[in-house]
CSV table of C-alpha atoms in Angstrom, one decimal:
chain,number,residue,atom,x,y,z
A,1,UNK,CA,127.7,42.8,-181.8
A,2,UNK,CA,126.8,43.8,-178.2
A,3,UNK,CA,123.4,45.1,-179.3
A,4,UNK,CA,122.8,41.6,-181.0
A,5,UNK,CA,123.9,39.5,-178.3
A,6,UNK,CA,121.8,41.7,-176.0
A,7,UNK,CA,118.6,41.0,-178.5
A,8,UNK,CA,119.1,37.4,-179.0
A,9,UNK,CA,119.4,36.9,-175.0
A,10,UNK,CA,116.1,38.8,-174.8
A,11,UNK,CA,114.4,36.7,-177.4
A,12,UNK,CA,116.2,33.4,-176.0
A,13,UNK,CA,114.3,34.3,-172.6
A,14,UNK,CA,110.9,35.3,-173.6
A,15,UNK,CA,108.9,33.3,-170.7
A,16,UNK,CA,106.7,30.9,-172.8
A,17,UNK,CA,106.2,28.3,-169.8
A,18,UNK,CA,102.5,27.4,-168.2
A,19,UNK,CA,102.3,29.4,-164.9
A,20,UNK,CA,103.3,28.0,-161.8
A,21,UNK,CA,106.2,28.1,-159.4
A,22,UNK,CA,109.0,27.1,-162.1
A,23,UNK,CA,107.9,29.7,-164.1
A,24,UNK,CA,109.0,33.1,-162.7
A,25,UNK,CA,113.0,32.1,-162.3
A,26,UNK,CA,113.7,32.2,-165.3
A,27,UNK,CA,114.6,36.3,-165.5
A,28,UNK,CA,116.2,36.0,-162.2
A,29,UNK,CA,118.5,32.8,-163.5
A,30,UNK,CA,119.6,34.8,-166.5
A,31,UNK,CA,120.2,38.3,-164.6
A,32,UNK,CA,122.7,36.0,-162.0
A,33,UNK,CA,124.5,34.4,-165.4
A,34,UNK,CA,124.4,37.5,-167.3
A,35,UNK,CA,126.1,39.3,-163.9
A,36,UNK,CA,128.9,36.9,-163.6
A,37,UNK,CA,129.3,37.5,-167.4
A,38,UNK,CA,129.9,40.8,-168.2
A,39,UNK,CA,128.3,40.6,-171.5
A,40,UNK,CA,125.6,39.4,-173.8
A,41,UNK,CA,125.7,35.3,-173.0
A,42,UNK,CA,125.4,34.4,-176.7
A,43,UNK,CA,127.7,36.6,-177.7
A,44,UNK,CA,130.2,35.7,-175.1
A,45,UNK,CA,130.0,32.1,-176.2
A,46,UNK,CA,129.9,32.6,-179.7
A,47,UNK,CA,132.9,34.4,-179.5
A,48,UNK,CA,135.3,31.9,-177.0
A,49,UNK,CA,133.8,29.2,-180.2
A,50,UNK,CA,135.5,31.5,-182.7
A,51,UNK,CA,138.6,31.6,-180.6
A,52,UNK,CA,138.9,28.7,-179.8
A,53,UNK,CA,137.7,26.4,-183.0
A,54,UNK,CA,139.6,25.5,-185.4
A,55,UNK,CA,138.9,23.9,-188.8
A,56,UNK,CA,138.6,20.5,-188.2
A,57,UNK,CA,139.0,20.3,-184.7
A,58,UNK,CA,136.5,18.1,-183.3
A,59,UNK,CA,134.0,19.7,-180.6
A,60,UNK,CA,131.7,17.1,-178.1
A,61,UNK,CA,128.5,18.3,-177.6
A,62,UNK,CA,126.3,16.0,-174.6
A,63,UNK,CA,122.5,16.1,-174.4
A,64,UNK,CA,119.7,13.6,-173.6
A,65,UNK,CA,117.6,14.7,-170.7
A,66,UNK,CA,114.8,12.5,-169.2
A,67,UNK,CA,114.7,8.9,-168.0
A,68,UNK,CA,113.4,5.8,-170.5
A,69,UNK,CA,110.3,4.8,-169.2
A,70,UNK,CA,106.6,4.6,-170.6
A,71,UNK,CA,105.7,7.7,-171.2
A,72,UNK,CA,108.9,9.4,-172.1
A,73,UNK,CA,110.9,6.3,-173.4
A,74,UNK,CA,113.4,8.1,-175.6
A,75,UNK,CA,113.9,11.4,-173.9
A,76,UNK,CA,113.1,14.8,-174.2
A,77,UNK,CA,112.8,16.9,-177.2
A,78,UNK,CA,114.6,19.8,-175.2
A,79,UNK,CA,118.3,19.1,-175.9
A,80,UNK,CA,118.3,17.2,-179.2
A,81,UNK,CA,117.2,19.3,-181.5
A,82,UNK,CA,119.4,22.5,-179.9
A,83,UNK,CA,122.7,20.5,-180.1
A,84,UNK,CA,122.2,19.3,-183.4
A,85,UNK,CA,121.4,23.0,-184.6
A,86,UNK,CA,124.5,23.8,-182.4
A,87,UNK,CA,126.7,21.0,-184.4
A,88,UNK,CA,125.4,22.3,-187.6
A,89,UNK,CA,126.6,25.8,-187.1
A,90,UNK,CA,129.9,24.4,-186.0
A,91,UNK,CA,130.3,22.6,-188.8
A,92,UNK,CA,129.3,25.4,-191.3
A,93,UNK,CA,130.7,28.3,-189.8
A,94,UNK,CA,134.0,27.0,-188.1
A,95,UNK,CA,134.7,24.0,-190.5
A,96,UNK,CA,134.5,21.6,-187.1
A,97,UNK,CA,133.8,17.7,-186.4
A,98,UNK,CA,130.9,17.7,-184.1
A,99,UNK,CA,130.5,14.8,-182.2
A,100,UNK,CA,127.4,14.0,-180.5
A,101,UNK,CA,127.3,11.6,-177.1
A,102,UNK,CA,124.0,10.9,-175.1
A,103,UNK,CA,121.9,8.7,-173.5
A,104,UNK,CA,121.0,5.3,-175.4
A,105,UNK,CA,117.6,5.5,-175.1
A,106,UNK,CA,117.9,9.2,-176.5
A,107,UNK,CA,120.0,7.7,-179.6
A,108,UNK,CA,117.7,6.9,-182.3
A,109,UNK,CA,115.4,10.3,-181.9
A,110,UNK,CA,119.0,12.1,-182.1
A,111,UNK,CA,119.6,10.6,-185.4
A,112,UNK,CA,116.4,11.6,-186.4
A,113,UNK,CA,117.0,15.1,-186.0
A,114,UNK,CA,121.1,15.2,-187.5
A,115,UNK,CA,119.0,13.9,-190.4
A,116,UNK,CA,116.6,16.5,-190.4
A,117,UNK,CA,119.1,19.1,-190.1
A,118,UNK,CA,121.0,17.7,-193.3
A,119,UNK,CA,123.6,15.9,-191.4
A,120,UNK,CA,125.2,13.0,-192.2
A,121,UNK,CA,125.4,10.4,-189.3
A,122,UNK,CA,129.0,8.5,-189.2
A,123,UNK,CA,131.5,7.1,-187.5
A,124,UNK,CA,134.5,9.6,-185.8
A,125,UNK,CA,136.5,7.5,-188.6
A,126,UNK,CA,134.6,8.6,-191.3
A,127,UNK,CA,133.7,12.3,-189.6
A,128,UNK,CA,137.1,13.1,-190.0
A,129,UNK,CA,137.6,12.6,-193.8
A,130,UNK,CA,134.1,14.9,-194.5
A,131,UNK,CA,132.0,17.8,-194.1
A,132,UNK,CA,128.5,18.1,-193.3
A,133,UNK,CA,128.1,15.2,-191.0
A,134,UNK,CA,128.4,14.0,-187.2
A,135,UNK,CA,129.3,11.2,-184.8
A,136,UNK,CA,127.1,9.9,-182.5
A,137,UNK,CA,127.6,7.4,-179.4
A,138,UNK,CA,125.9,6.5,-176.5
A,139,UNK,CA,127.2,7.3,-172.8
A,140,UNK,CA,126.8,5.3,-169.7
A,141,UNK,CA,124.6,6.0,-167.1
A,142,UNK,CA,126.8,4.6,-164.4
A,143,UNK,CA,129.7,6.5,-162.5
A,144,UNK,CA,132.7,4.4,-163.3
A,145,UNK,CA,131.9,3.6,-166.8
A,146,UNK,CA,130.9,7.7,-167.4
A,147,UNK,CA,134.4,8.3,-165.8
A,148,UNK,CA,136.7,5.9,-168.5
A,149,UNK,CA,134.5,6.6,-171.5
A,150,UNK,CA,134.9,11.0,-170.6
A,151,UNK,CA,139.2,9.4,-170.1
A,152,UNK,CA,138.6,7.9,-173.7
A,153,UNK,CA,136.9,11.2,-175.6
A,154,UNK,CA,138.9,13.6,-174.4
A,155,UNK,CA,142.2,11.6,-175.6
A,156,UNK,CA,140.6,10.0,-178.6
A,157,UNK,CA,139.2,13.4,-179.9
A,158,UNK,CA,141.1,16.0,-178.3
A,159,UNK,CA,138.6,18.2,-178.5
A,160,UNK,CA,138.5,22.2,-179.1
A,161,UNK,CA,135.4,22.9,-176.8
A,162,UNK,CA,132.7,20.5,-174.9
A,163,UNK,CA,129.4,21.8,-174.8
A,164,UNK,CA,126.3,20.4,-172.5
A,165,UNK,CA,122.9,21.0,-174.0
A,166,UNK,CA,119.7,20.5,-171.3
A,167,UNK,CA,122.0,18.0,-169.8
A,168,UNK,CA,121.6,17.8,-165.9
A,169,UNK,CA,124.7,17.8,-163.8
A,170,UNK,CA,124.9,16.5,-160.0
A,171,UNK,CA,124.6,18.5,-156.9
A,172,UNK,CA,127.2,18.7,-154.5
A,173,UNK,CA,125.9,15.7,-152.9
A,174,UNK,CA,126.5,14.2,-156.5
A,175,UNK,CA,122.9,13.7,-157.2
A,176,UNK,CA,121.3,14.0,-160.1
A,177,UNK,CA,117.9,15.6,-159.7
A,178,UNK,CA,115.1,16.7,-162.0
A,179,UNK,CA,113.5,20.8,-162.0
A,180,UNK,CA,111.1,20.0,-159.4
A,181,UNK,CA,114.0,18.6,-157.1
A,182,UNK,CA,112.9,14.7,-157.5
A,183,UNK,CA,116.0,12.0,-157.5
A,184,UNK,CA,116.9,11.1,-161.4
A,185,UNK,CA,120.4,9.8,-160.5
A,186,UNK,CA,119.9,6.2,-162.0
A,187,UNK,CA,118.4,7.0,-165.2
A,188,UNK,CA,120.8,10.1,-166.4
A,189,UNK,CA,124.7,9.8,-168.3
A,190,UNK,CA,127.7,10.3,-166.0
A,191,UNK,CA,128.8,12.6,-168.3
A,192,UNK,CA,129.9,15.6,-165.3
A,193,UNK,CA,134.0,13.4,-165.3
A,194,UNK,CA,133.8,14.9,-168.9
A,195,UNK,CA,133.6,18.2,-167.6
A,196,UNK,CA,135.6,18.1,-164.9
A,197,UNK,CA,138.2,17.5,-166.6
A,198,UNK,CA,138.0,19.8,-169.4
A,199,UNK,CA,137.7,22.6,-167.1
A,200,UNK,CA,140.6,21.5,-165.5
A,201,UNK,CA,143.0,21.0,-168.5
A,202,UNK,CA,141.4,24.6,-170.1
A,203,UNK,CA,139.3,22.7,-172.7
A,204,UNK,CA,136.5,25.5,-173.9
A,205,UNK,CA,133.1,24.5,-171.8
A,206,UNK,CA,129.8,26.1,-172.2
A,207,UNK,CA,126.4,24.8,-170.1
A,208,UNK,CA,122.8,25.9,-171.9
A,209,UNK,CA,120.0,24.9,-169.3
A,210,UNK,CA,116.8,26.2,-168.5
A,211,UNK,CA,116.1,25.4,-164.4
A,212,UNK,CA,119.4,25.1,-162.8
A,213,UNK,CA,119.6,21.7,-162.3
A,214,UNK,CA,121.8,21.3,-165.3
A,215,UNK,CA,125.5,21.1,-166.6
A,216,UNK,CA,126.5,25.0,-166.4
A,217,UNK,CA,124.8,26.2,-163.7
A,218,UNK,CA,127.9,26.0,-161.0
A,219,UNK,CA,128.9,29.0,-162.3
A,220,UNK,CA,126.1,30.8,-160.1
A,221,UNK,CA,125.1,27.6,-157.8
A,222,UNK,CA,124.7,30.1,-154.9
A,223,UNK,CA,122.1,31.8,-156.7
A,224,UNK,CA,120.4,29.0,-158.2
A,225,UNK,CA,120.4,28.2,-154.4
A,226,UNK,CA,118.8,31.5,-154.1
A,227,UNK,CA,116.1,31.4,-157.0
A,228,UNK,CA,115.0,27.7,-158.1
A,229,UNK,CA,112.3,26.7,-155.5
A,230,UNK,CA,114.5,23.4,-155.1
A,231,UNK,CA,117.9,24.6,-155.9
A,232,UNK,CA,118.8,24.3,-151.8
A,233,UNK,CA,116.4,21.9,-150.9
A,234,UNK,CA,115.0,18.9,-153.2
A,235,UNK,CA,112.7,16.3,-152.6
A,236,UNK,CA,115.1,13.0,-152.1
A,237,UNK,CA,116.7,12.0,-149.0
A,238,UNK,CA,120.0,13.7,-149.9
A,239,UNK,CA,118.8,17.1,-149.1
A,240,UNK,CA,121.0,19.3,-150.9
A,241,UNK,CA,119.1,20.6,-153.4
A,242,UNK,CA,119.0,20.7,-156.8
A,243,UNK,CA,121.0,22.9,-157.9
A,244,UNK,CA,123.9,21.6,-160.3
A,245,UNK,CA,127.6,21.8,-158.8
A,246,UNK,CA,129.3,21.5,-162.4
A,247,UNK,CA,130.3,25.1,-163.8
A,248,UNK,CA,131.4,25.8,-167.2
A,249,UNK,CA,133.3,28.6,-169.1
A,250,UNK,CA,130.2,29.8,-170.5
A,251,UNK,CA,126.9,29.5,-169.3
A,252,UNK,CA,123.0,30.3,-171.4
A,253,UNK,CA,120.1,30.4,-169.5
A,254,UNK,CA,116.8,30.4,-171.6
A,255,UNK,CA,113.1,29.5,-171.7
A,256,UNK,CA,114.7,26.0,-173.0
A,257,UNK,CA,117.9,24.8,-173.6
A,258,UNK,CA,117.4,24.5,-177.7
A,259,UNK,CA,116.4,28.4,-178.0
A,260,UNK,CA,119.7,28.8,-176.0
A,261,UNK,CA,121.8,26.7,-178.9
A,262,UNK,CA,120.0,28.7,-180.9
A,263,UNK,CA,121.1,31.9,-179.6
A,264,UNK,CA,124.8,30.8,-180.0
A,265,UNK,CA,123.8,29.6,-183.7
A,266,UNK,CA,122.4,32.9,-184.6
A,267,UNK,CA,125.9,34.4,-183.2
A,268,UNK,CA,128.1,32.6,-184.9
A,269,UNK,CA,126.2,33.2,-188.0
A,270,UNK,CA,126.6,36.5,-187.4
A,271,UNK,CA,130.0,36.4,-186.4
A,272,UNK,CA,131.4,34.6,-189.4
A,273,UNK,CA,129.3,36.3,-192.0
A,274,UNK,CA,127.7,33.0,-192.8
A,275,UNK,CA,123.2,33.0,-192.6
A,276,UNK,CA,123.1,29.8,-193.4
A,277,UNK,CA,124.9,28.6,-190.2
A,278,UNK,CA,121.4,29.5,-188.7
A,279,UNK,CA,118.8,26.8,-189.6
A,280,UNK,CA,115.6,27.6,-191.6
A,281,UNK,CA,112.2,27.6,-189.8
């Protein structure tokens, strides 16, 4: 299993970005997380899933990066399609309720791609009763609201694990910024109270992010500090940086956040003795 994890990290972090100066941290982001690890990061995670999932325990995953606007209205394809391979694997290998919470503007692309995965899309009522399907909801974008909806999913659900997939977290300022350090506090879900208070009542938490701006990355904020050319100083008045505050149990660094669900997908397929847990190409 070590020799596995150890491949599936390398092949998760095969640089595959255009060249410029974003483009040679990724190694140096995935040394820091692999150092504060101890072991292969997929398998590591993979492994606290098994542990700590149960069949039928429900397990909130978060993703939706980039703001609605013209020419990116409903969000990234970096996140979505990870998670939902992610919630898929749960669901096979573990027997778990995945339920999926982002942005609204990200909503409708994130069905898309539970149904291209072979998911069923319904509500927690319903996901409760079956197999093979998830839940998804929207999550605010501002503070209070993102602090009593992460109050109402954590007692509604009672959830086995949280997991954030390309999902940026604030700095310790509390801002929200994008990889090249810009402001994107207004146009991102408060989703960070969710976290916080997972971590602190022991719920599982993993962060998968690419830059070190997102959800995760507090596990080695001094080093993201360190590496990411904005990670200790951005481009918005705040001047903190843009390095993400929020740590989790387990963090994956990769080229991009979906390879990184990935990686954890392949490990649990592994794990459990169950291919099909990994999706086709």
């Amino acid at each position: 299993l070590q020799s596995v994890g150890r491949s599936i990290d390398e092949l998760v972090t095969t640089a595959m970005r255009p060249p410029d100066h974003l483009s040679t941290i990724l190694k140096p982001l995935f040394d820091a997380a692999h150092e504060a690890e101890g072991m292969p990061l997929s398998l590591a995670a993979a492994s606290s899933l098994q542990d700590a999932v149960e069949e039928d325990d429900t397990v909130v995953i978060a993703t939706g990066a980039g703001k609605g606007r013209v020419h990116l209205p409903n969000g990234e394809t970096d996140g979505p399609l990870g998670a939902v391979g992610l919630a898929r694997a749960l669901a096979l290998a573990l027997g778990a309720k995945p339920v999926l919470v982002t942005e609204e503007h990200c909503v409708d692309p994130l069905v898309a791609t539970v149904r291209a995965g072979g998911l069923n899309d319904v509500s927690y009522e319903e996901l409760i009763q079956r197999s093979n399907a998830v839940s998804i909801s929207s999550y605010p974008k501002e503070q209070a609201a993102g602090k009593r909806t992460a109050e109402e999913i954590l007692e509604e659900y009672d959830p086995a694990a949280v997991i954030a997939v390309e999902k940026g977290g604030p700095n310790r300022a509390g801002v929200y910024h994008s990889a090249r350090g810009t402001d994107m506090t207004p146009g991102r879900a408060k989703v960070t109270p969710l976290f916080d208070r997972a971590n602190k009542e022991g719920i599982l938490t993993i962060g998968i992010g690419d830059n070190g701006n997102e959800i995760g990355f507090g596990k080695i904020e001094d080093a993201v500090r360190d590496i990411q050319p904005h990670g200790d100083s951005c481009q918005c008045p705040c001047e903190q940086g843009n390095a993400c505050r929020v740590a989790t149990d387990h963090l994956i660094v990769a080229n991009t956040s979906n390879w990184g669900a990935y990686g954890i997908q392949a490990m649990l397929a592994l794990c459990t003795k169950m291919p099909d847990a990994m999706h086709t190409p």
